[in-house]
Structure formats: structure tokens, C-alpha cells
Backbone as JSON Lines, residues from 0, in Angstrom:
{"i":0,"aa":"P","n":[128.88,173.08,88.8],"ca":[129.81,173.42,89.87],"c":[129.9,172.31,90.91]}
{"i":1,"aa":"E","n":[131.05,172.21,91.53],"ca":[131.27,171.25,92.61],"c":[130.89,171.92,93.93]}
{"i":2,"aa":"E","n":[130.23,171.16,94.81],"ca":[129.77,171.71,96.08],"c":[130.15,170.8,97.25]}
{"i":3,"aa":"L","n":[130.24,171.41,98.42],"ca":[130.47,170.67,99.65],"c":[129.63,171.34,100.73]}
{"i":4,"aa":"L","n":[128.86,170.56,101.44],"ca":[128.04,171.05,102.54],"c":[128.5,170.33,103.8]}
{"i":5,"aa":"L","n":[128.93,171.09,104.8],"ca":[129.46,170.52,106.04],"c":[128.58,170.92,107.22]}
{"i":6,"aa":"R","n":[128.28,169.97,108.07],"ca":[127.58,170.28,109.32],"c":[128.64,170.67,110.35]}
{"i":7,"aa":"L","n":[128.42,171.78,111.03],"ca":[129.38,172.29,112.0],"c":[128.9,172.08,113.42]}
{"i":8,"aa":"D","n":[129.81,171.7,114.29],"ca":[129.55,171.65,115.72],"c":[130.24,172.8,116.43]}
{"i":9,"aa":"S","n":[131.27,173.33,115.78],"ca":[132.11,174.34,116.4],"c":[132.51,175.35,115.33]}
{"i":10,"aa":"P","n":[132.58,176.6,115.58],"ca":[132.5,177.26,116.89],"c":[131.07,177.42,117.4]}
{"i":11,"aa":"A","n":[130.07,177.07,116.57],"ca":[128.67,177.04,116.96],"c":[127.98,176.06,116.02]}
{"i":12,"aa":"P","n":[126.82,175.56,116.38],"ca":[126.09,174.69,115.45],"c":[125.77,175.44,114.16]}
{"i":13,"aa":"G","n":[125.86,174.74,113.04],"ca":[125.55,175.39,111.78],"c":[125.99,174.55,110.6]}
{"i":14,"aa":"I","n":[126.08,175.21,109.45],"ca":[126.56,174.56,108.23],"c":[127.54,175.49,107.53]}
{"i":15,"aa":"A","n":[128.43,174.88,106.77],"ca":[129.32,175.61,105.86],"c":[129.03,175.09,104.46]}
{"i":16,"aa":"H","n":[128.84,176.0,103.54],"ca":[128.56,175.65,102.15],"c":[129.69,176.21,101.3]}
{"i":17,"aa":"L","n":[130.4,175.31,100.61],"ca":[131.51,175.71,99.75],"c":[131.21,175.23,98.34]}
{"i":18,"aa":"F","n":[131.48,176.08,97.36],"ca":[131.38,175.6,95.99],"c":[132.38,176.33,95.12]}
{"i":19,"aa":"A","n":[132.88,175.6,94.14],"ca":[133.88,176.13,93.21],"c":[133.27,176.18,91.82]}
{"i":20,"aa":"M","n":[133.62,177.24,91.08],"ca":[133.1,177.35,89.73],"c":[134.13,178.09,88.88]}
{"i":21,"aa":"P","n":[134.41,177.54,87.67],"ca":[135.36,178.21,86.79],"c":[134.8,179.56,86.33]}
{"i":22,"aa":"M","n":[135.69,180.54,86.27],"ca":[135.27,181.87,85.86],"c":[136.47,182.62,85.28]}
{"i":23,"aa":"G","n":[136.42,182.91,83.99],"ca":[137.46,183.72,83.37],"c":[138.86,183.14,83.47]}
{"i":24,"aa":"G","n":[139.01,181.84,83.34],"ca":[140.33,181.23,83.41],"c":[140.81,180.98,84.83]}
{"i":25,"aa":"Q","n":[140.02,181.35,85.82],"ca":[140.36,181.1,87.22],"c":[139.22,180.3,87.84]}
{"i":26,"aa":"V","n":[139.36,180.01,89.1],"ca":[138.3,179.3,89.82],"c":[137.81,180.19,90.95]}
{"i":27,"aa":"L","n":[136.51,180.42,90.99],"ca":[135.88,181.18,92.06],"c":[135.48,180.19,93.15]}
{"i":28,"aa":"L","n":[135.91,180.44,94.37],"ca":[135.52,179.6,95.51],"c":[134.63,180.43,96.42]}
{"i":29,"aa":"S","n":[133.4,179.99,96.57],"ca":[132.45,180.66,97.46],"c":[132.38,179.86,98.75]}
{"i":30,"aa":"I","n":[132.49,180.57,99.87],"ca":[132.41,179.95,101.19],"c":[131.35,180.71,101.98]}
{"i":31,"aa":"R","n":[130.33,179.98,102.42],"ca":[129.26,180.6,103.2],"c":[129.08,179.81,104.48]}
{"i":32,"aa":"F","n":[128.94,180.54,105.58],"ca":[128.71,179.95,106.88],"c":[127.34,180.37,107.38]}
{"i":33,"aa":"F","n":[126.59,179.42,107.91],"ca":[125.31,179.69,108.54],"c":[125.39,179.09,109.94]}
{"i":34,"aa":"L","n":[125.35,179.94,110.95],"ca":[125.44,179.47,112.34],"c":[124.09,179.65,113.01]}
{"i":35,"aa":"Y","n":[123.74,178.71,113.88],"ca":[122.44,178.69,114.52],"c":[122.58,178.63,116.03]}
{"i":36,"aa":"G","n":[121.47,178.83,116.71],"ca":[121.44,178.66,118.16],"c":[121.62,179.97,118.9]}
{"i":37,"aa":"P","n":[121.48,179.91,120.21],"ca":[121.51,181.11,121.03],"c":[122.87,181.81,121.06]}
{"i":38,"aa":"T","n":[123.94,181.11,120.74],"ca":[125.27,181.75,120.78],"c":[125.75,182.19,119.4]}
{"i":39,"aa":"A","n":[124.95,181.97,118.35],"ca":[125.41,182.23,116.98],"c":[125.85,183.68,116.77]}
{"i":40,"aa":"A","n":[125.04,184.64,117.19],"ca":[125.38,186.06,116.98],"c":[126.69,186.42,117.67]}
{"i":41,"aa":"F","n":[126.86,185.95,118.9],"ca":[128.1,186.24,119.63],"c":[129.3,185.6,118.94]}
{"i":42,"aa":"V","n":[129.15,184.36,118.5],"ca":[130.25,183.66,117.82],"c":[130.62,184.39,116.54]}
{"i":43,"aa":"V","n":[129.64,184.79,115.75],"ca":[129.93,185.52,114.51],"c":[130.69,186.8,114.82]}
{"i":44,"aa":"E","n":[130.23,187.55,115.8],"ca":[130.89,188.81,116.17],"c":[132.33,188.57,116.6]}
{"i":45,"aa":"T","n":[132.56,187.45,117.27],"ca":[133.88,187.15,117.81],"c":[134.84,186.6,116.76]}
{"i":46,"aa":"V","n":[134.37,185.67,115.93],"ca":[135.31,184.98,115.03],"c":[135.31,185.46,113.59]}
{"i":47,"aa":"E","n":[134.3,186.23,113.17],"ca":[134.3,186.7,111.78],"c":[135.56,187.46,111.41]}
{"i":48,"aa":"P","n":[136.06,188.38,112.24],"ca":[137.31,189.06,111.88],"c":[138.48,188.09,111.7]}
{"i":49,"aa":"Q","n":[138.5,187.01,112.49],"ca":[139.57,186.02,112.36],"c":[139.44,185.27,111.03]}
{"i":50,"aa":"W","n":[138.22,184.89,110.64],"ca":[138.0,184.21,109.35],"c":[138.42,185.12,108.2]}
{"i":51,"aa":"Q","n":[138.0,186.38,108.28],"ca":[138.32,187.31,107.19],"c":[139.83,187.53,107.08]}
{"i":52,"aa":"A","n":[140.52,187.63,108.2],"ca":[141.98,187.8,108.18],"c":[142.65,186.57,107.59]}
{"i":53,"aa":"W","n":[142.18,185.37,107.96],"ca":[142.76,184.14,107.42],"c":[142.56,184.07,105.91]}
{"i":54,"aa":"I","n":[141.36,184.36,105.46],"ca":[141.07,184.32,104.02],"c":[141.91,185.36,103.28]}
{"i":55,"aa":"A","n":[142.0,186.58,103.81],"ca":[142.8,187.62,103.16],"c":[144.27,187.24,103.09]}
{"i":56,"aa":"Q","n":[144.77,186.55,104.11],"ca":[146.17,186.13,104.11],"c":[146.43,185.02,103.1]}
{"i":57,"aa":"H","n":[145.53,184.06,103.01],"ca":[145.74,182.89,102.16],"c":[145.22,183.06,100.73]}
{"i":58,"aa":"F","n":[144.28,183.96,100.55],"ca":[143.67,184.18,99.23],"c":[143.55,185.67,98.96]}
{"i":59,"aa":"P","n":[144.69,186.36,98.81],"ca":[144.62,187.82,98.63],"c":[143.92,188.18,97.31]}
{"i":60,"aa":"M","n":[143.16,189.26,97.36],"ca":[142.51,189.78,96.16],"c":[143.59,190.43,95.3]}
{"i":61,"aa":"T","n":[143.56,190.14,94.02],"ca":[144.51,190.77,93.11],"c":[143.73,191.54,92.07]}
{"i":62,"aa":"M","n":[144.29,192.63,91.63],"ca":[143.7,193.45,90.59],"c":[144.6,193.42,89.36]}
{"i":63,"aa":"P","n":[144.0,193.47,88.16],"ca":[144.84,193.58,86.95],"c":[145.64,194.87,87.01]}
{"i":64,"aa":"P","n":[146.78,194.91,86.3],"ca":[147.62,196.11,86.33],"c":[146.89,197.4,85.97]}
{"i":65,"aa":"D","n":[145.88,197.3,85.09],"ca":[145.16,198.51,84.69],"c":[144.07,198.9,85.71]}
{"i":66,"aa":"G","n":[143.85,198.07,86.74],"ca":[142.88,198.38,87.78],"c":[141.45,198.09,87.42]}
{"i":67,"aa":"N","n":[141.21,197.58,86.21],"ca":[139.84,197.25,85.79],"c":[139.54,195.79,86.08]}
{"i":68,"aa":"C","n":[138.35,195.54,86.6],"ca":[137.95,194.16,86.87],"c":[137.37,193.5,85.66]}
């Protein structure tokens, strides 16, 4: 799998770990954020809904017509 590790300064100190892996004729993209420091919990509480909305808008989950995964 291909990976990318980014050091973050904003919205809080931390790292972002992204990796892509082929799966069933598609590509699975995993995105993980690790935030550190005294403001990390507050930042996560504040911006996580925004990240999830952005991801849902740009990468909507699709189900097969029969509804089985």
C-alpha cells in the first residue's frame, strides 16, 4: 500500500496518516488524524463534524443495488 504521513501545525499539532489500498476493484483510502497538545480535545470536538461533512460530500458511501456489502 501507498502511504503518506503529514505533520500538522493546524488546526492543532499532530499528524495525519493517509494510505490507499486496492480492494475489490476499488481503492480504499484510509485517513487518520492524531492531534496532540492541550487544545487537541477541543479542536476535535469543534472540527470533527466539519471533516465528516466534507468527506461525506466528496466521498459518499454507496451501496450495491441489493443492499449487501
